[in-house]
Coordinates of C-alpha atoms in Angstrom, one line a residue:
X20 CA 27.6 60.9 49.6
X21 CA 28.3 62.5 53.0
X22 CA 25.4 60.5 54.3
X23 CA 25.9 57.4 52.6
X24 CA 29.3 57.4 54.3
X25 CA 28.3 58.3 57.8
X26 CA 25.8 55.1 57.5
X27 CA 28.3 52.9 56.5
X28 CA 31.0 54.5 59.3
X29 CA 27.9 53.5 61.7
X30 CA 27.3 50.2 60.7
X31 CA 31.2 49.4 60.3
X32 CA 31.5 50.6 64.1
X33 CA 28.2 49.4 65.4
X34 CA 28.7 45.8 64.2
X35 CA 32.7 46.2 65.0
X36 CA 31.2 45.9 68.6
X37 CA 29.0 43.3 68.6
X38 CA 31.1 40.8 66.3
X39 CA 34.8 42.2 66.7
X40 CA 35.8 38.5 66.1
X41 CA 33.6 37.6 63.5
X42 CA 35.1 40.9 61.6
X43 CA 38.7 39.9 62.1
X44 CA 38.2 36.0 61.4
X45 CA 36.3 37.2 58.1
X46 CA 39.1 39.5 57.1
X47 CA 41.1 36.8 56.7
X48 CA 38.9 34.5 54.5
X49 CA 40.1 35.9 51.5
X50 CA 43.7 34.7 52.2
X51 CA 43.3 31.2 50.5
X52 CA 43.4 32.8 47.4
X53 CA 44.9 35.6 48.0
X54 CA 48.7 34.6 48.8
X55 CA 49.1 32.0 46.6
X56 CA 48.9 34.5 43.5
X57 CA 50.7 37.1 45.4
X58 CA 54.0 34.7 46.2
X59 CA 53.7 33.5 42.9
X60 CA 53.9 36.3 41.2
X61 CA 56.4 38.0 43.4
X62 CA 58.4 35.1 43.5
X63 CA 58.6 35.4 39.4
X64 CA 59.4 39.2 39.8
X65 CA 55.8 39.9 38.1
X66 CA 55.4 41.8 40.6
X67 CA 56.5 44.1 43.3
X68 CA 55.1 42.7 47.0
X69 CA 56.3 45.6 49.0
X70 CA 53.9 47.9 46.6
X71 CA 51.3 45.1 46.5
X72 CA 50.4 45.1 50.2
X73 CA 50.7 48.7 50.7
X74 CA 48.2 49.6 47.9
X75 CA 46.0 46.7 48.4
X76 CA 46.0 47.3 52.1
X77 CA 45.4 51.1 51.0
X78 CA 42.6 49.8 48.5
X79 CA 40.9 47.6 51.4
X80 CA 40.6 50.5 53.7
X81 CA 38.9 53.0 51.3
X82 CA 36.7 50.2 49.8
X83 CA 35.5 49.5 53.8
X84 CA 34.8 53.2 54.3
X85 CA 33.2 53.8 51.2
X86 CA 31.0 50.5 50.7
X87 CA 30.4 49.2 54.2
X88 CA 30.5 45.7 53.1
X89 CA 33.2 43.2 53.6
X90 CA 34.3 43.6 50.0
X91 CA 37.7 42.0 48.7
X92 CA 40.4 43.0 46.8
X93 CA 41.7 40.2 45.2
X94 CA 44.3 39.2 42.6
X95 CA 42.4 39.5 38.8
X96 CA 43.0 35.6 38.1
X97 CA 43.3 35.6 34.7
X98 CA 46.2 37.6 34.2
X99 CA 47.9 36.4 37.3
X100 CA 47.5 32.5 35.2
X101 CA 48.4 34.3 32.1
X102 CA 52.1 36.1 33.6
X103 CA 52.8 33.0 35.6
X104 CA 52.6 30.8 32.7
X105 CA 54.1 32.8 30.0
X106 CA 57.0 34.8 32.4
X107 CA 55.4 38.3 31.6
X108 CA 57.3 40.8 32.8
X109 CA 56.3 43.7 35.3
X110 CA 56.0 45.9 32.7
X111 CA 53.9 43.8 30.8
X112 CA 51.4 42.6 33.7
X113 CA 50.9 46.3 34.7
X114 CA 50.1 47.0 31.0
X115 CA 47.5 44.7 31.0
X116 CA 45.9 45.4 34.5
X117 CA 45.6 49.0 33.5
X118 CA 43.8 48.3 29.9
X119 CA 41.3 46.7 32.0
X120 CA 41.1 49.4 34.0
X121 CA 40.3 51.7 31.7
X122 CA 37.8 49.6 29.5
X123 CA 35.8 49.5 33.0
X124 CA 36.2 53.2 33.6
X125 CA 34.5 53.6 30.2
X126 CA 32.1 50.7 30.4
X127 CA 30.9 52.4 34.0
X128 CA 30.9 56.2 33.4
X129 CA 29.3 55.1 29.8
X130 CA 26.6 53.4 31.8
X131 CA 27.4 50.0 30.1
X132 CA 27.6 48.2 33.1
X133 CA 23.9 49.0 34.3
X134 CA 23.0 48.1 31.6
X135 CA 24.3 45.0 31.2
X136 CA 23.0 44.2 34.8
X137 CA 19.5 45.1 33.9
X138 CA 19.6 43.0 30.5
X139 CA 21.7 39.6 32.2
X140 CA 19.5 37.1 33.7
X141 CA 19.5 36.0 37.2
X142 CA 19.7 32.2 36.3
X143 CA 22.9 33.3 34.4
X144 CA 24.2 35.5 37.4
X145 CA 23.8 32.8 39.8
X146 CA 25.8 30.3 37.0
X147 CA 28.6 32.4 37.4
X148 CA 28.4 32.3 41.1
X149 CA 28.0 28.7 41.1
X150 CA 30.5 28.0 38.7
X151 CA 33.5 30.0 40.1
X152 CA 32.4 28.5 43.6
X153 CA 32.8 25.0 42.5
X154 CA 36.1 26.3 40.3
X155 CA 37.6 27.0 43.3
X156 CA 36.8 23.6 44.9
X157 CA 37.9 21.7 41.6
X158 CA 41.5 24.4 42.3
X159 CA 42.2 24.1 45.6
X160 CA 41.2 20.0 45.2
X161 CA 43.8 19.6 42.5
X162 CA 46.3 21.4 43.8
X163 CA 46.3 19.0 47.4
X164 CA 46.4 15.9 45.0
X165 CA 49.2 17.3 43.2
X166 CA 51.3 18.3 46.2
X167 CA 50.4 16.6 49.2
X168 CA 50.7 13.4 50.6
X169 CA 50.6 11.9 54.2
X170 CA 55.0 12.8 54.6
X171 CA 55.1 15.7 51.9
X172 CA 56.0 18.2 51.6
X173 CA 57.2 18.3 55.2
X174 CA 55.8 17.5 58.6
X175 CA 54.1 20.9 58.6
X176 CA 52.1 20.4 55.7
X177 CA 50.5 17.3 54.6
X178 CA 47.2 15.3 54.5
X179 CA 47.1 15.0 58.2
X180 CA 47.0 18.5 58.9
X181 CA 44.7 18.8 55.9
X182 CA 42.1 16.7 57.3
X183 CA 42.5 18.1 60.7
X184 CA 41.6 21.2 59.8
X185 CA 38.4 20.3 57.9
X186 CA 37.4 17.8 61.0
X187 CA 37.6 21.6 62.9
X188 CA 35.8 23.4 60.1
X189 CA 33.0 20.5 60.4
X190 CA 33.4 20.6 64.2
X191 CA 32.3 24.5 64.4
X192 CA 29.3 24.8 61.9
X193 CA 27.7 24.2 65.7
X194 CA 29.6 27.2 67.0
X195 CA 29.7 29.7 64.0
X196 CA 30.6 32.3 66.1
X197 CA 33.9 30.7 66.4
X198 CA 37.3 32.7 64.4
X199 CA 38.2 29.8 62.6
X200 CA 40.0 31.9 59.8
X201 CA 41.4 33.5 62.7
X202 CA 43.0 30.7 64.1
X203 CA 43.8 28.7 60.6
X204 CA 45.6 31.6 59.3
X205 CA 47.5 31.9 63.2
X206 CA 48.7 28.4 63.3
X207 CA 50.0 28.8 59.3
X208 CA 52.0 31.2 60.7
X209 CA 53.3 29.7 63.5
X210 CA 54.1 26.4 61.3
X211 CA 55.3 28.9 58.2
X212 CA 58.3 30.9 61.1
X213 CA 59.1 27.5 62.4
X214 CA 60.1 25.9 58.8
X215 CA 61.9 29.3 58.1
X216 CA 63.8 29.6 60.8
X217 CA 65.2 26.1 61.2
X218 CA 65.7 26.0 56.9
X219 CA 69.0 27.3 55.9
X220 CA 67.8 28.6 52.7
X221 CA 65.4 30.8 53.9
X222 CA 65.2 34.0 56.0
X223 CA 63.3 35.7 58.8
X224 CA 61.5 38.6 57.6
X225 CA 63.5 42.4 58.4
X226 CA 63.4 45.9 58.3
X227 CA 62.6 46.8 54.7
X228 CA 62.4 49.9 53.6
X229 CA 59.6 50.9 50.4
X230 CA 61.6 52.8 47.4
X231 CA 58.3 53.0 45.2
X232 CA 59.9 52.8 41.6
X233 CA 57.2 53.5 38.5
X234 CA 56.8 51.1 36.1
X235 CA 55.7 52.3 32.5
X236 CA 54.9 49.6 30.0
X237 CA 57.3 50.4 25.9
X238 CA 54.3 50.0 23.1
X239 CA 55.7 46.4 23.3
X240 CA 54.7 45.8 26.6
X241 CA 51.2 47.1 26.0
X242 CA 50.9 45.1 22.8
X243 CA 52.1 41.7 24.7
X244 CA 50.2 42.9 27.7
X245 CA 46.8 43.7 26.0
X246 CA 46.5 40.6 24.0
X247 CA 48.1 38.0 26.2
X248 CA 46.3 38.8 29.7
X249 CA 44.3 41.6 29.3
X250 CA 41.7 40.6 26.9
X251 CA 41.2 37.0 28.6
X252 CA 40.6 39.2 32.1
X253 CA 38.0 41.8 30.9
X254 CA 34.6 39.4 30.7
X255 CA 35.9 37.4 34.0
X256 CA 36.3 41.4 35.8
X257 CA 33.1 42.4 34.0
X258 CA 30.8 39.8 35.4
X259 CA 32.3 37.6 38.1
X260 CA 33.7 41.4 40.2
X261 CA 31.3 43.5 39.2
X262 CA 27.9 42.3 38.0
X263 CA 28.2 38.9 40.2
X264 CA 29.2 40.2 43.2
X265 CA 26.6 43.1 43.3
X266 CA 23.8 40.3 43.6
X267 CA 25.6 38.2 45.5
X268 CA 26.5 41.5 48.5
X269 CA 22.4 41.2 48.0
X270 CA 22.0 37.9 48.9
X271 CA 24.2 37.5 51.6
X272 CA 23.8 41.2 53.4
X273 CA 20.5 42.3 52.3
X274 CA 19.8 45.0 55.6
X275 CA 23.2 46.5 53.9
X276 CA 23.0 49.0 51.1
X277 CA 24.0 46.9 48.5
X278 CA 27.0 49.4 46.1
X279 CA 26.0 50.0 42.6
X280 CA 27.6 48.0 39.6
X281 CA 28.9 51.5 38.6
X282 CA 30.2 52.1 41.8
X283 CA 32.3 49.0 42.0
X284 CA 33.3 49.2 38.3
X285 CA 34.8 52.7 39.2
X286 CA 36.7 51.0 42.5
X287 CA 37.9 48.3 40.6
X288 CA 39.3 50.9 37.5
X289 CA 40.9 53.4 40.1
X290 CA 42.8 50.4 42.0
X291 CA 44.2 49.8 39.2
X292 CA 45.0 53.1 37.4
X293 CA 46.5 53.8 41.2
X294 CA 48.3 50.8 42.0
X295 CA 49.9 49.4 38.5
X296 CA 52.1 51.8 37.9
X297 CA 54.0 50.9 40.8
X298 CA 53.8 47.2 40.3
X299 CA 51.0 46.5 42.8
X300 CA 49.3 43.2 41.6
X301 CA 46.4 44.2 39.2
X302 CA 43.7 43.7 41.5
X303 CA 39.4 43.7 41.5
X304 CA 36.6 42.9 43.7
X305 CA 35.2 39.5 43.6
X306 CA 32.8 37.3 44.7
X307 CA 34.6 34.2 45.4
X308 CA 36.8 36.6 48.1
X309 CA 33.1 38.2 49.2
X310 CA 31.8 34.7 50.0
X311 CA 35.1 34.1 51.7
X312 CA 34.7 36.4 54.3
X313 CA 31.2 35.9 54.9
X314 CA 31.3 32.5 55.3
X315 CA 34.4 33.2 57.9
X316 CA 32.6 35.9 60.2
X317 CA 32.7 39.2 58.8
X318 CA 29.5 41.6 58.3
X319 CA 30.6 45.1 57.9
X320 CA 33.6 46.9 56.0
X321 CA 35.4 46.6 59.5
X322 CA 36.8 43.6 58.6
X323 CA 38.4 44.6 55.4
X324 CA 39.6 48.4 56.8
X325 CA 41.3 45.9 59.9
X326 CA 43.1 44.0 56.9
X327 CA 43.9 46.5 54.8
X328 CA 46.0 48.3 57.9
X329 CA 47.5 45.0 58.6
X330 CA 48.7 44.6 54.9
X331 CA 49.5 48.3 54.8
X332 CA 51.9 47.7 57.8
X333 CA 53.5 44.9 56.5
X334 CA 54.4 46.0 53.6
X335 CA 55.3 49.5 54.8
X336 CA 58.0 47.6 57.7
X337 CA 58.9 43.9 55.6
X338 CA 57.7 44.2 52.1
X339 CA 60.1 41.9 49.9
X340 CA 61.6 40.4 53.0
X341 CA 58.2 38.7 54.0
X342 CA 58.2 36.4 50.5
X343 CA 60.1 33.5 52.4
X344 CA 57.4 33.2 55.4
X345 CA 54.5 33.4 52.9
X346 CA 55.7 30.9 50.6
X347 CA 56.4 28.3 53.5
X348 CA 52.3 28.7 54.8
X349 CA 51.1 25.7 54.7
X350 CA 48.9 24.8 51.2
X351 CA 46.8 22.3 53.1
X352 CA 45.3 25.1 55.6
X353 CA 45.1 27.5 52.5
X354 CA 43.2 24.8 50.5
X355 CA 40.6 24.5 53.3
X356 CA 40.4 28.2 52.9
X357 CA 39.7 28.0 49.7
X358 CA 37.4 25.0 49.5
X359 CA 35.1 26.5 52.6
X360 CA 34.8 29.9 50.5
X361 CA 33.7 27.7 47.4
X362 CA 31.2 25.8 49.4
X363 CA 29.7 29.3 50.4
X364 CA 29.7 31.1 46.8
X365 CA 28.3 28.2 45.1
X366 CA 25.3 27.4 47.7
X367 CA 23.7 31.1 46.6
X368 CA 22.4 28.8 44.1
X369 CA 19.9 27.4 46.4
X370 CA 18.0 31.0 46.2
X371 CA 17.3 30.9 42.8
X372 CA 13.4 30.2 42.7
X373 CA 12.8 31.4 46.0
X374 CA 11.5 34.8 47.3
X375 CA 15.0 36.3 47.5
X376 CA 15.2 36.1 43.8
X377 CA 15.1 39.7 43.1
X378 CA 13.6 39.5 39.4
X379 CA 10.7 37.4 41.0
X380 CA 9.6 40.1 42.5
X381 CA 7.5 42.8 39.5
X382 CA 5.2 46.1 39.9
X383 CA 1.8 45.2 38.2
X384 CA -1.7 46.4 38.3
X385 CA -1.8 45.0 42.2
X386 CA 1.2 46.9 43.0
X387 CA 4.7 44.7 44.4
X388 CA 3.5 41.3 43.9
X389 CA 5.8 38.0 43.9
X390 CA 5.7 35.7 40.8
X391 CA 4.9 32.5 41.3
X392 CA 6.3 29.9 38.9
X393 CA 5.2 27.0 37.5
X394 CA 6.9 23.4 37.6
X395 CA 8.3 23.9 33.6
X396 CA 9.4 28.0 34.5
X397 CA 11.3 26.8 37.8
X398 CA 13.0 23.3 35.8
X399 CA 14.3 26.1 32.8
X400 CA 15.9 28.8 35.2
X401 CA 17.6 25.7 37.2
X402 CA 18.8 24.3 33.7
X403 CA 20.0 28.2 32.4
X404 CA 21.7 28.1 35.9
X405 CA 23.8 24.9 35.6
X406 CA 24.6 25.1 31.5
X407 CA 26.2 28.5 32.6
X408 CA 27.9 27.0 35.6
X409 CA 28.6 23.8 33.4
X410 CA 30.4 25.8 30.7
X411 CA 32.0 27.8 33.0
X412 CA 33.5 24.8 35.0
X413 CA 34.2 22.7 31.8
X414 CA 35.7 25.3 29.6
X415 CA 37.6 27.4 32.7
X416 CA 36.3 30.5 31.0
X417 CA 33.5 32.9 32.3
X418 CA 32.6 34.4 29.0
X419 CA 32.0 30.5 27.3
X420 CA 29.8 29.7 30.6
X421 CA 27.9 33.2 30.2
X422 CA 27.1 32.9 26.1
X423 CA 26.3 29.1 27.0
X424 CA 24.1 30.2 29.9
X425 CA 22.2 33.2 27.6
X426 CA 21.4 30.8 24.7
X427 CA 19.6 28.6 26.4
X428 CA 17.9 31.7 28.3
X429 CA 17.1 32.4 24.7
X430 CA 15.9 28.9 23.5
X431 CA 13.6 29.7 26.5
X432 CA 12.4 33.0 25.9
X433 CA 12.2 33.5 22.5
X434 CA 9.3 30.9 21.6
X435 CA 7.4 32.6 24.8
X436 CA 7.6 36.2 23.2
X437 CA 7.2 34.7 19.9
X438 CA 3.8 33.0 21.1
X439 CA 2.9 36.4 22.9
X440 CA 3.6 38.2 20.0
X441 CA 1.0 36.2 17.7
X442 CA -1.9 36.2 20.9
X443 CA -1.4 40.1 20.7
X444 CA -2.1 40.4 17.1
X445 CA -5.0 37.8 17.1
X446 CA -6.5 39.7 20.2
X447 CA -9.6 42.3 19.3
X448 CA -8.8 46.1 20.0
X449 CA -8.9 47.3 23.4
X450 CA -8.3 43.3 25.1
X451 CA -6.6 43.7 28.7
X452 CA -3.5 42.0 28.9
X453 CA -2.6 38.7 30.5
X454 CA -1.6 39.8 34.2
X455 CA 0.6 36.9 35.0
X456 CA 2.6 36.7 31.9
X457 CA 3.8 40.6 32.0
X458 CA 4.9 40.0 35.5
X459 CA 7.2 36.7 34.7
X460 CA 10.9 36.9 34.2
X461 CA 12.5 37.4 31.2

């Protein structure tokens, strides 16, 4: 462990250096997502925001020390949707963020989770990706037609500033070195102080003082909490935070060690276990927020330990007081956000028959050797792929896109084994066995 950590506190300060505005532009990617959730469910007293920043910011640092990726710690979706749309109380939101803490404490010390890693198909892990990537397209697009136009809702946010920030986005896929997060997220602000300070309903963040206060769910709120949110949350946690975005820190950072799926399940259960009882949002690690800050600059956990002090600041000097300024950012420079991290989580699809497949790569007789597929083996892990992201998409439910996306793995498979099954016991004693066929994927 001691080493592990003195690797990652190398490559955090070595690439620090040599990308320091790469790291701080990437920070920021997560953002799109991030606020929205957190103003809504402040705003509905769901939560407490003051305790939100200063354990996610605490959360953020510890995760870029320990991992030495640029992993997120994001809002757990479902049971952010679920309190918004029901009114769940505090009580009850921290009830359910802490039962699915503590089914993923048990499904990682248990050894579940590697297990399920080993057992899930690629094609079906890269659905998932896919499919939350172009979720949060079909999301942020949605949102925009709902609630902009070329005048509304004011001359800070509208279409036009919209489609000037994409025209920018466009503009510096030439120059990717460029902190566009950086400077999206700086002129939101700017725009956000300006509407708050000439609104006379609004106020200038102050000088607000934390008084953490414990929040400890009645059976009730365990009961509504459980059933309502929780259960919804735990297969979206289990494989879009945990299992997903373990391949996809793979695919995107492979000269990084790449954190177990125990590992991450543990972070994500001792966030939570931490955080809830103060009413900090119940948070996780995903990989829509992972592709985020890729796609926006960052390489290394620097970028996350630079957020996490800047949310730990905030919320340690203006907690509550910063809810006005956060709800005035401007939804068409979040929705570009948002749409640009979609774009990058769903193109990981592109690598699913190529050499950085991981399960296309087998130990046989030869040693490491690299499978090579045939026309009808590459068609059926494309269609596994995009019936998992299909479902996923049509249904707005990870687990529906996952059993979708394993049946047809099975349709697949089974008749294969089946046929192998019947060679095997037609095959005279002591027959070698078919080389090509024990190295495919199943």
């Amino acid at each position: 462990m001691s080493n592990r950590l003195d690797r990652h506190s190398r490559h955090n300060i070595s690439t620090a250096r040599h990308n320091a505005w790469g790291e701080i532009s990437g920070s920021l990617g997560d953002l799109g997502t991030f606020l929205p959730i957190v103003i809504a469910l402040a705003e509905g007293h769901q939560i407490s925001l003051t305790s939100t920043l200063i354990f996610t910011g605490i959360f953020n640092i510890i995760t870029g020390v320990v991992f030495g990726i640029p992993l997120p710690v994001q809002p757990m979706k479902a049971i952010a949707a679920v309190a918004i749309l029901k009114s769940l109380s505090a009580r009850e939101t921290a009830a359910a963020g802490l039962f699915v803490a503590i089914c993923i404490l048990i499904f990682s010390v248990s050894g579940l989770l590697a297990w399920f890693t080993r057992v899930i198909p690629i094609p079906v892990v890269k659905g998932i990706q896919v499919g939350a990537g172009l979720s949060l397209i079909i999301a942020a697009g949605s949102k925009v037609l709902a609630s902009l136009s070329w005048t509304r809702p004011s001359w800070a946010d509208n279409n036009i500033w919209l489609i000037a920030a994409f025209i920018i986005l466009f503009a510096i896929n030439a120059r990717p070195r460029i902190p566009y997060a950086l400077i999206l997220v700086l002129v939101g602000l700017v725009l956000a102080l300006i509407q708050v300070a000439t609104s006379h309903h609004h106020h200038l963040p102050g000088l607000h003082v934390w008084h953490p206060s414990a929040h400890v769910p009645s059976l009730r709120d365990w009961k509504t909490g459980i059933l309502d949110a929780g259960i919804g949350q735990l297969p979206l946690t289990t494989l879009n935070s945990i299992i997903a975005v373990t391949h996809l820190a793979a695919d995107l950072l492979p000269n990084v060690e790449t954190p177990s799926v125990t590992a991450i399940g543990i972070s994500v259960a001792a966030m939570n276990l931490i955080g809830c009882w103060f009413g900090a949002m119940p948070a996780c690690h995903g990989s829509g927020g992972l592709a985020a800050q890729y796609r926006f600059g960052a390489r290394s956990g620097a970028s996350v330990i630079f957020l996490g002090t800047i949310k730990l600041v905030l919320g340690l000097l203006f907690g509550e007081s910063l809810t006005d300024l956060f709800h005035q950012f401007p939804l068409g420079l979040l929705s570009v956000m948002i749409i640009a991290a979609g774009l990058e989580l769903a193109s990981v699809g592109e690598s699913l028959n190529t050499e950085r497949a991981h399960d296309l790569h087998k130990d046989g007789i030869l040693g490491r050797q690299r499978v090579e597929l045939s026309t009808e083996e590459s068609k059926q892990r494309w269609t596994i792929m995009l019936v998992t992201a299909g479902l996923l998409i049509g249904f707005k439910n990870d687990a529906i896109g996952f059993l979708g996306g394993m049946c047809c793995h099975w349709s697949y498979s089974l008749p294969h084994h089946a046929s192998r099954l019947t060679r095997r016991g037609a095959r005279p004693a002591g027959h070698g066995s078919d080389e090509r066929s024990a190295l495919l994927p199943h």
